[in-house]
Coordinates of C-alpha atoms in Angstrom, one line a residue:
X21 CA 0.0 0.0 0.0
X22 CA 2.7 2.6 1.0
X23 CA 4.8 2.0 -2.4
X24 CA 1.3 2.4 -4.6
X25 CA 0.6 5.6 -2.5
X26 CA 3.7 7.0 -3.1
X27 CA 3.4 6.6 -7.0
X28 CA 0.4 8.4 -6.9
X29 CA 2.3 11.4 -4.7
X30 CA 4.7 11.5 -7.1
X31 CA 2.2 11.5 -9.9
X32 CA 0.6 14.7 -7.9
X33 CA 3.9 16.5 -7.1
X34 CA 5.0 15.8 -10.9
X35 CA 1.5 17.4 -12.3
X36 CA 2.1 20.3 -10.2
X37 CA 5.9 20.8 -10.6
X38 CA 4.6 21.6 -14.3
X39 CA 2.8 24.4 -13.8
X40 CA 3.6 27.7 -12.9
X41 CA 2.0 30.9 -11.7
X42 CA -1.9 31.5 -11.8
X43 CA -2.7 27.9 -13.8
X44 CA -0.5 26.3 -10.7
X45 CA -3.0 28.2 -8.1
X46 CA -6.0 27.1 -9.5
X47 CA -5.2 23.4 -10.2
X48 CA -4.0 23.0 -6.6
X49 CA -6.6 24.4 -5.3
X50 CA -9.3 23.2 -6.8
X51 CA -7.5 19.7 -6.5
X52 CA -6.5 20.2 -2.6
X53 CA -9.7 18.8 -1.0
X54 CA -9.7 15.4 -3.7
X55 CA -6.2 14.8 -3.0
X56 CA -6.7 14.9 0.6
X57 CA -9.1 12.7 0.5
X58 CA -7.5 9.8 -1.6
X59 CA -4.2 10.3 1.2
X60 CA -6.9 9.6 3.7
X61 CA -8.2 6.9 2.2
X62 CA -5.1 5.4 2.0
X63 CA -4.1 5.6 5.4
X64 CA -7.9 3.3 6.2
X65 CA -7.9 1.2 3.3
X66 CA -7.1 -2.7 3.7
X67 CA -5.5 -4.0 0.4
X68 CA -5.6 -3.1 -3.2
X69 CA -9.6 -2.8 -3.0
X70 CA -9.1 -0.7 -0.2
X71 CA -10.7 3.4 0.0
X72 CA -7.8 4.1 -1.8
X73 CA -8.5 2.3 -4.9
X74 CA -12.6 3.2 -4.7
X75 CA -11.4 6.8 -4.5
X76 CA -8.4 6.7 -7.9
X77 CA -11.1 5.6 -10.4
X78 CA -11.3 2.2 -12.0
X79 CA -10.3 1.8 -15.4
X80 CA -13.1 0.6 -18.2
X81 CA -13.9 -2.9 -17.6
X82 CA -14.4 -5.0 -20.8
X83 CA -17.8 -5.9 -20.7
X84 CA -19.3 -4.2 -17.9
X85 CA -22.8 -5.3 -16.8
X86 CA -24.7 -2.0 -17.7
X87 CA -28.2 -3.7 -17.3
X88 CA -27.5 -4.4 -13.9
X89 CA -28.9 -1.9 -10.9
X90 CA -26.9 -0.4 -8.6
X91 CA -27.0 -2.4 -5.2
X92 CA -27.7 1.4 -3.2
X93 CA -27.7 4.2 -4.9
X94 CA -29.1 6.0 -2.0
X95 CA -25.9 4.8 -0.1
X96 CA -23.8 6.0 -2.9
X97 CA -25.5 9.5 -3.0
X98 CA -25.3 10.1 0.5
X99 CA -21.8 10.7 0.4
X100 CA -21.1 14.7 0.8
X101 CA -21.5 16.2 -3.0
X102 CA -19.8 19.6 -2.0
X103 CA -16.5 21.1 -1.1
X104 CA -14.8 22.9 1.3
X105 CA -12.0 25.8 1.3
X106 CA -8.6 24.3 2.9
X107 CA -7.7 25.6 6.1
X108 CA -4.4 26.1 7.4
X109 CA -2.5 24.0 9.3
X110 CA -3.3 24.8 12.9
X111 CA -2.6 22.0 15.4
X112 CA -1.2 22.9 18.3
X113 CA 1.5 25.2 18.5
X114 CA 4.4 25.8 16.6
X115 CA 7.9 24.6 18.0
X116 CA 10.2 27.2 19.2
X117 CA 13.0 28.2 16.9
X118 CA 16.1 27.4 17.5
X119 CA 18.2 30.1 18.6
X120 CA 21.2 31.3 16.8
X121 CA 24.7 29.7 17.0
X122 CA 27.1 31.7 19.7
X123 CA 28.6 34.9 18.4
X124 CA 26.7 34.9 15.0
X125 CA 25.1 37.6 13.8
X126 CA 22.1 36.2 11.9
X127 CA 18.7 36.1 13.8
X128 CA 17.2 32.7 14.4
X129 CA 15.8 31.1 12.0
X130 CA 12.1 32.2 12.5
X131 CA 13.0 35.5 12.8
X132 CA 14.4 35.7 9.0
X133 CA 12.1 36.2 6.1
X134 CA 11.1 33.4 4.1
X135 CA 12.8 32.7 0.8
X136 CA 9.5 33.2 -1.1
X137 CA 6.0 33.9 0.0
X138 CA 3.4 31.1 -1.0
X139 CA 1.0 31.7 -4.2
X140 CA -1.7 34.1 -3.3
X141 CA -5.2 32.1 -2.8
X142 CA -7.5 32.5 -6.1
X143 CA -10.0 35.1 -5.4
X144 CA -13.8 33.5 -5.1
X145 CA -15.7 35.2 -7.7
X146 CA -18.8 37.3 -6.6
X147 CA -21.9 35.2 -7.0
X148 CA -24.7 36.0 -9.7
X149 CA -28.1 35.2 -9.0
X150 CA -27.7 31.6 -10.8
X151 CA -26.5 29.1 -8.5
X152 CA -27.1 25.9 -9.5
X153 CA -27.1 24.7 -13.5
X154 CA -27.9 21.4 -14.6
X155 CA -26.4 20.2 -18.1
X156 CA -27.8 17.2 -19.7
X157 CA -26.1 15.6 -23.0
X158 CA -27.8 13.7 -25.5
X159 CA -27.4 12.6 -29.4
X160 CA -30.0 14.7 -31.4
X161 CA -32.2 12.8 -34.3
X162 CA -31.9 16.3 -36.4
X163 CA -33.1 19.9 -35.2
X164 CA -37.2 19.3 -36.6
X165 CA -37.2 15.6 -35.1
X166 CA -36.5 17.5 -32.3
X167 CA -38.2 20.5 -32.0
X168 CA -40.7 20.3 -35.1
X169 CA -43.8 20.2 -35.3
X170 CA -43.7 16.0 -35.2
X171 CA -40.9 15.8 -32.9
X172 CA -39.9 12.4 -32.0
X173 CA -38.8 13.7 -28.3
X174 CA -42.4 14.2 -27.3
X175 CA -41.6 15.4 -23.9
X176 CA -38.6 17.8 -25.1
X177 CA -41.0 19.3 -27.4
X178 CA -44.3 19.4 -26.0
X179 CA -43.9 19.1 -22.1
X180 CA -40.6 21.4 -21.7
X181 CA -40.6 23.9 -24.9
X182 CA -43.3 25.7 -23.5
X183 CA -41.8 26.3 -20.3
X184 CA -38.0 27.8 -21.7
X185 CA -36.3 29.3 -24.0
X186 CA -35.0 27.6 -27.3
X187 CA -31.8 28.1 -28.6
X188 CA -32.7 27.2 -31.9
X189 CA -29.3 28.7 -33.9
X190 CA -27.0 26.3 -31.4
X191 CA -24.9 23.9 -33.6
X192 CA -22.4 21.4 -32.7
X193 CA -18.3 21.0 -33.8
X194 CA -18.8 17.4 -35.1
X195 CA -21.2 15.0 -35.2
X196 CA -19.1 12.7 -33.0
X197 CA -19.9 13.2 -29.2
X198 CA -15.9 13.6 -27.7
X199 CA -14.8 16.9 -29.9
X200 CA -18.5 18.3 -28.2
X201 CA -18.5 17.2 -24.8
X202 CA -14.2 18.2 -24.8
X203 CA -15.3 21.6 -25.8
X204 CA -17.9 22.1 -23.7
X205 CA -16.2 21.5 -20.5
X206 CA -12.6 22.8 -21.9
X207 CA -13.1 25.0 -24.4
X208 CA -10.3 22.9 -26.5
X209 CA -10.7 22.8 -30.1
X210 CA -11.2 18.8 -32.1
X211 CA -8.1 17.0 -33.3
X212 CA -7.7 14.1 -35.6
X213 CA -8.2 11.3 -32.5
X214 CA -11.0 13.2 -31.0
X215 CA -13.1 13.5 -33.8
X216 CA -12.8 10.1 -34.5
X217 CA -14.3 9.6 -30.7
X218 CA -10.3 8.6 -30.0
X219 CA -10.6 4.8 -30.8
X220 CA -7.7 4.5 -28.7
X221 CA -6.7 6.7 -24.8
X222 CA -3.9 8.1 -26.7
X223 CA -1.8 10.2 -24.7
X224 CA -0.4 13.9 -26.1
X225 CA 3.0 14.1 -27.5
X226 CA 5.8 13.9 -24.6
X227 CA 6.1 17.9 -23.6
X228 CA 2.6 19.2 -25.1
X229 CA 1.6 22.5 -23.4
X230 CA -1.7 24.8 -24.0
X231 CA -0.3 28.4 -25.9
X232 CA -0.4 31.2 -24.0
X233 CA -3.8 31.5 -24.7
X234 CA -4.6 28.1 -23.1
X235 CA -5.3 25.9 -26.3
X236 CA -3.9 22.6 -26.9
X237 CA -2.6 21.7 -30.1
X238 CA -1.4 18.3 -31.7
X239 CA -3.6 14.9 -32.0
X240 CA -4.1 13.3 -28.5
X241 CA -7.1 12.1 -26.4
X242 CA -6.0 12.5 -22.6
X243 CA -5.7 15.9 -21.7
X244 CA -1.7 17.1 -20.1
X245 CA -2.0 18.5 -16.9
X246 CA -1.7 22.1 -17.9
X247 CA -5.2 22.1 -20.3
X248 CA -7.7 23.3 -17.2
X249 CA -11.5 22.8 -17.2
X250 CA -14.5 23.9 -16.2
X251 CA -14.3 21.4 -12.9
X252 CA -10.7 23.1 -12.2
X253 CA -12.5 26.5 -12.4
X254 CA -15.2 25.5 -9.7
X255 CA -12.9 23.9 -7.5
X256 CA -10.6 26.7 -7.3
X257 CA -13.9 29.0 -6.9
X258 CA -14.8 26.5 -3.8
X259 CA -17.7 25.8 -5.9
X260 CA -19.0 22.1 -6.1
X261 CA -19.1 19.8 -9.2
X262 CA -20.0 16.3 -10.2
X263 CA -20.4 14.5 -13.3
X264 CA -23.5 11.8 -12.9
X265 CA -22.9 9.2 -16.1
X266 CA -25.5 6.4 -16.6
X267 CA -24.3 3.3 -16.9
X268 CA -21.0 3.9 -15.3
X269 CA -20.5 0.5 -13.3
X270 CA -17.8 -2.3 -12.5
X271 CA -17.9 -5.8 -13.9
X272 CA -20.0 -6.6 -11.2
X273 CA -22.6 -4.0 -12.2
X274 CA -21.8 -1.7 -9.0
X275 CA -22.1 1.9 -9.2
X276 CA -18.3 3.2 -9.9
X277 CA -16.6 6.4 -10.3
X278 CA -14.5 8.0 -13.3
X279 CA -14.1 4.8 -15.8
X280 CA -11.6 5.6 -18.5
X281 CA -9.6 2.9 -20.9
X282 CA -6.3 1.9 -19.6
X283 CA -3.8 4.5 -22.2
X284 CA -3.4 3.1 -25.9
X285 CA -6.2 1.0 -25.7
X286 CA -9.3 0.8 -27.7
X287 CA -12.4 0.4 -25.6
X288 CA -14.4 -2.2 -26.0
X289 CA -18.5 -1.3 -26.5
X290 CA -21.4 -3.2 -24.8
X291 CA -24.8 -2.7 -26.3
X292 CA -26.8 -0.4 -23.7
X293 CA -23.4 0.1 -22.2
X294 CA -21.5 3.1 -20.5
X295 CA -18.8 4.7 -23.2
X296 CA -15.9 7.0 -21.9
X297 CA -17.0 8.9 -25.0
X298 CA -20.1 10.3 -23.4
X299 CA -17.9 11.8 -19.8
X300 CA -15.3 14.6 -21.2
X301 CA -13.9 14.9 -18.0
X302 CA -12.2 11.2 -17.8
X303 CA -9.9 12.9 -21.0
X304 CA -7.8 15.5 -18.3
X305 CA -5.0 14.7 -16.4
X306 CA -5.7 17.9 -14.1
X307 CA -8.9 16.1 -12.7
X308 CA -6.6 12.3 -12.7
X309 CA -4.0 12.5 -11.8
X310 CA -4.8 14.3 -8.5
X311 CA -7.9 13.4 -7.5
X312 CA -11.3 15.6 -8.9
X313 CA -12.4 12.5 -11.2
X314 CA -12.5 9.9 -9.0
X315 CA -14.5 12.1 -6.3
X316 CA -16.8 14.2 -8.4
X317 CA -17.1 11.9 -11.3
X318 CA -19.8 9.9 -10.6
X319 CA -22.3 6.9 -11.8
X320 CA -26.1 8.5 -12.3
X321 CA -27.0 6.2 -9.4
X322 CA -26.0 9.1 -6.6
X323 CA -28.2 11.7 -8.6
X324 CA -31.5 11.3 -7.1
X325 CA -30.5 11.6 -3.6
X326 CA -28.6 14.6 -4.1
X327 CA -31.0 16.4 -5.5
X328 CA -33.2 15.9 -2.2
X329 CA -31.4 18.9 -0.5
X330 CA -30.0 22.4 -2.1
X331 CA -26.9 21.6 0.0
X332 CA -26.6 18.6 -1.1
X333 CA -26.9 19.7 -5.1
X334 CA -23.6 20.7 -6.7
X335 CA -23.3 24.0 -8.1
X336 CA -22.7 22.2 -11.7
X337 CA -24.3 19.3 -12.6
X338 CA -23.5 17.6 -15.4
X339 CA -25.5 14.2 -16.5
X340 CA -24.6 12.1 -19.8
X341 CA -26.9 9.0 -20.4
X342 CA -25.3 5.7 -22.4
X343 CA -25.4 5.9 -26.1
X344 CA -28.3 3.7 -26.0
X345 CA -30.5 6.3 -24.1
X346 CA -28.9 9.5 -25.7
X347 CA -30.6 8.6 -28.3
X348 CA -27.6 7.0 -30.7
X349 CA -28.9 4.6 -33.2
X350 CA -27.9 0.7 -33.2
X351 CA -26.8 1.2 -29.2
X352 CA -29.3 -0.6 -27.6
X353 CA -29.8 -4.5 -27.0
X354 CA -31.7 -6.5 -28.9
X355 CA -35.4 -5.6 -28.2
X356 CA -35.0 -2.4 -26.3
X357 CA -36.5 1.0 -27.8
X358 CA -33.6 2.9 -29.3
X359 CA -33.3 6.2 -30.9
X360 CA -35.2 9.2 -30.3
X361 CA -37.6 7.3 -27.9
X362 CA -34.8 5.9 -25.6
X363 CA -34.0 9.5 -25.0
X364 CA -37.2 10.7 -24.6
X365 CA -37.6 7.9 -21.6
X366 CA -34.4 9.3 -20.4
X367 CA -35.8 12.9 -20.1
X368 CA -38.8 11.8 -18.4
X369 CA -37.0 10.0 -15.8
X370 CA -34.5 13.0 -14.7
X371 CA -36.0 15.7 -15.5
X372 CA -38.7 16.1 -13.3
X373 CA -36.6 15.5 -10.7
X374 CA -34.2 18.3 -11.4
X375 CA -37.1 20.8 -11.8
X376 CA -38.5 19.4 -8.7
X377 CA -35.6 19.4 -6.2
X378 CA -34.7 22.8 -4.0
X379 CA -31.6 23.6 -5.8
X380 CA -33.2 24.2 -9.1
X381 CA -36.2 26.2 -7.9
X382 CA -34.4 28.2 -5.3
X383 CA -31.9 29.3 -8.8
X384 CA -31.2 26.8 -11.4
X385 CA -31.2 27.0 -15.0
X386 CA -31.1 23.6 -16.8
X387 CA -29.9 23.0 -20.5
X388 CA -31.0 20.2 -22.5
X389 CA -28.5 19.5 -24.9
X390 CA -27.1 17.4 -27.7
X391 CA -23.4 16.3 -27.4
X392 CA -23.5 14.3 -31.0
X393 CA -25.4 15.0 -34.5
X394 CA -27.8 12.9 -36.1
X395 CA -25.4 9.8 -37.9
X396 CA -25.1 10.5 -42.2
X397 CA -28.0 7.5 -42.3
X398 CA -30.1 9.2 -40.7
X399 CA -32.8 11.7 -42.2
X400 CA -31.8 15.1 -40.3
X401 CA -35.3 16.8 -40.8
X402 CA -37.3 13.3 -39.7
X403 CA -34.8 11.5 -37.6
X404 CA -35.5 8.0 -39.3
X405 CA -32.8 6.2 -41.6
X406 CA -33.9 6.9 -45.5
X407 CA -36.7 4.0 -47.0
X408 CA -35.2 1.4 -49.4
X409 CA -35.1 3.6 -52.8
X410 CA -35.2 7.3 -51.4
X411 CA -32.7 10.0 -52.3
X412 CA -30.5 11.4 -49.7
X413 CA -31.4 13.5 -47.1
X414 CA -31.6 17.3 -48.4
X415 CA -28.5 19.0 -48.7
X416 CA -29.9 22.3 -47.4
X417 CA -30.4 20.1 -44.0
X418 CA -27.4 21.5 -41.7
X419 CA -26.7 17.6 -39.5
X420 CA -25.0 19.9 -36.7
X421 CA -27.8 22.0 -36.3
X422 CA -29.4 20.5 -33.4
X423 CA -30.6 23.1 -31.4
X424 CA -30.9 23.3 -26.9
X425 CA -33.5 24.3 -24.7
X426 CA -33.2 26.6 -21.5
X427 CA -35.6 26.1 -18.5
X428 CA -35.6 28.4 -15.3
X429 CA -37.7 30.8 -13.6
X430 CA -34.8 33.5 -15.3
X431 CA -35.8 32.3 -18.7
X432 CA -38.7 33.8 -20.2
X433 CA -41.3 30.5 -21.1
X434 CA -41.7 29.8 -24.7
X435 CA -39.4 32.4 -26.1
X436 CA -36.8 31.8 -28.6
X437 CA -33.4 32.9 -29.4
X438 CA -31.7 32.3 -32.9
X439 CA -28.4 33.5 -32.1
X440 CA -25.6 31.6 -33.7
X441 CA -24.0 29.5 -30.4
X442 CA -21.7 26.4 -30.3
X443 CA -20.2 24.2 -27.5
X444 CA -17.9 26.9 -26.8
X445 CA -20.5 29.3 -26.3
X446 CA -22.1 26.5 -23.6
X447 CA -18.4 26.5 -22.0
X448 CA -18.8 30.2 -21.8
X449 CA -21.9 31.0 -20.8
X450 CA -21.5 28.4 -17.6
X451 CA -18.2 30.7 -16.6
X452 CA -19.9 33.9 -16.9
X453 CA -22.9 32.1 -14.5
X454 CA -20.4 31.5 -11.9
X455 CA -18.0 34.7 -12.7
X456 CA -15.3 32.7 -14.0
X457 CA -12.8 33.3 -16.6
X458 CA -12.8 32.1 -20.0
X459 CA -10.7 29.1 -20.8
X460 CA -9.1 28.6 -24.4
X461 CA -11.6 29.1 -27.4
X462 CA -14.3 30.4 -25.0
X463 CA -12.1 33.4 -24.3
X464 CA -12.5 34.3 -28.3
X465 CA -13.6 37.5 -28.6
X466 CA -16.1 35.9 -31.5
X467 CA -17.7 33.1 -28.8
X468 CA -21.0 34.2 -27.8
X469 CA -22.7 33.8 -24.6
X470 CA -26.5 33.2 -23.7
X471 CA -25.8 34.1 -20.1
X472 CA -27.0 37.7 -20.3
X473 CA -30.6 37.3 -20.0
X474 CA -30.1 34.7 -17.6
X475 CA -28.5 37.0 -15.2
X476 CA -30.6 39.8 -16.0
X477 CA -28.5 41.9 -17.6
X478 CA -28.7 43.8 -20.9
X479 CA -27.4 43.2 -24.4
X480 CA -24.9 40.5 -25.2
X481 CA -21.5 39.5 -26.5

């Protein structure tokens, strides 16, 4: 136990030994309270299967048992879902300095000043009136199968439409779901591996850094240390985050936290199965290797009860269902509704609860949102693959157009807004929510943000 403990300290100290001025404050703290906790859970664990290994994150089993329900995921969500600030070191008194040698005429060593002064702690942005946002990613059938007239997400359409706002110029990067959800949560642009949904966790090329305006570039799937997200951003705020992913479970079908592929290998995919490509956050080595992911990244089982209390309800939520109930096409078992209908049954299972709990009506905003575009065999306006025979889907049909849907008591119900906005504008608008700053392409001067009206204010980007 002690030599696996001190790899992972030295995996910690190495991170942070490669960063340097403000991105070094905010990773450590936003990564202080995780890494404290895995350190503890070392010191109680018994074994390999000990706290230790529940808290560093399993990798991604080969054929994990998605179908199976979690044994208690009361239990599981009754574990605390917010952080605190670090205190200071403060037990007991210090030890008196030793005094100088005879005849020398330096003052003790506690009476000298200190070679360098620690980091200054990140200042905690001044709330807004939004405290709590709940994102949810799905795989959108096309913009009209969505939000037409006929949509085949009945309950998107007809139950929430009238009660938000629709986004109706928001357009994804790819139609693949990584490039997205990386985006959304980074604000890093897709490479060659990413849009492909990285067939492989292939590391960055040895020594790749973000630009001094924080943007990665080169072909690579997991994140270096340097390339900050969102979750970084809240930590360091001391605002809380989690991740709840459905179908995220062990080979025993147990509820478990931030599965990944082990690096350079190609995942294996179970029908109606979780997929790493649906939880961005698994892709960043600032939220592995010391600690956020395997706290905050969490199986959907833990959801419901911490929505019970505002306290309880992290500031971000972020909720990604399988392929199979995103909505993907050819994802499900044999015999289970797929498509647009599996995430239709996926809305009306969570979303009532989210617009039910305290968090949300006290000062949410929730997004529904698409994280992957309707597949090239499927009919963007109709969301059904072509009939035997038929010509192509139209031309003049944009696939990425999928469009997302705003519901609080800040949006006005059944308005619309046909502003062009991408992932990067999602990314953006969830910092200016929270008062954060902008992180890589969200920080463009040509990234738009829907937050305005949300907090109140007037005019735009």
């Amino acid at each position: 136990m002690k030599a696996g403990l001190s790899k992972r300290v030295d995996r910690a100290i190495s991170a942070a030994a490669s960063l340097g001025g403000k991105r070094f404050a905010l990773l450590v703290a936003s990564s202080l309270v995780a890494t404290s906790a895995i350190v503890a859970g070392a010191m109680t664990g018994t074994g390999s299967d000990g706290a230790l290994a529940a808290l560093l994150g399993r990798k991604l089993p080969v054929s994990a048992q998605a179908s199976a329900a979690p044994a208690n995921p009361v239990a599981e969500g009754a574990a605390a879902s917010t952080s605190t600030a670090p205190t200071r070191a403060s037990a007991g008194e210090p030890a008196p300095a030793p005094a100088a040698a005879p005849g020398s005429t330096l003052p003790p060593p506690a009476a000298r000043e200190p070679a360098s002064k620690p980091a200054p702690e990140a200042p905690t942005p001044e709330p807004g009136r939004v405290g709590h946002v709940f994102e949810i990613s799905l795989a959108s059938p096309g913009y009209e199968a969505a939000f037409g007239a006929e949509s085949q997400i009945p309950y998107l359409a007809g139950t929430l439409r009238p009660r938000g706002e629709l986004l109706s110029g928001y357009s994804l990067l790819s139609e693949t779901a990584l490039p997205n959800g990386v985006a959304a949560i980074s604000g890093q642009p897709p490479n060659s591996l990413t849009e492909a949904d990285c067939p492989a966790y292939d590391e960055f090329k040895a020594g790749t850094a973000p630009d001094a305006k924080g943007v990665v570039s080169g072909a690579g799937c997991a994140y270096p240390v340097e390339a900050l997200t969102v979750a970084d951003q809240l930590g360091s705020a001391r605002l809380s985050w989690r991740a709840y992913v459905d179908g995220m479970v062990d080979e025993s079908g147990q509820p478990q936290s931030c599965v990944h592929p082990d690096p350079g290998v190609a995942p294996e995919p179970v029908p109606g199965g979780y997929s790493a490509t649906q939880n961005p956050f698994v892709y960043f080595h600032s939220l592995l290797d010391l600690g956020d992911c395997a706290t905050n990244d969490l199986s959907i089982a833990s959801l419901s009860a911490d929505l019970r209390k505002a306290d309880s309800t992290p500031n971000f939520v972020y909720i990604a269902a399988t392929p199979c109930h995103a909505g993907v096409p050819g994802q499900c078992p044999e015999g289970v509704p797929e498509g647009p209908g599996a995430a239709n049954a996926f809305l009306e299972e969570w979303v009532p609860q989210i617009l039910a709990s305290p968090a949300f009506k006290k000062d949410g905003v929730l997004i529904v949102g698409f994280g992957s575009g309707a597949p090239a065999a499927v009919d963007p306006a109709s969301g059904a693959p072509p009939a035997a025979g038929a010509a192509p889907p139209s031309a003049t049909v944009d696939p990425l157009r999928v469009g997302a849907l705003l519901v609080s008591q800040f949006a006005a119900p059944g308005s619309s807004d046909a502003t062009s906005y991408d992932p990067y504008s999602l990314l953006r608008t969830v910092e200016d929510l929270f008062r954060l700053e902008h992180l890589a392409v969200a920080g463009r001067a040509k990234t738009r943000s829907f937050a305005a009206g949300l907090l109140g204010e007037s005019g735009g980007d």
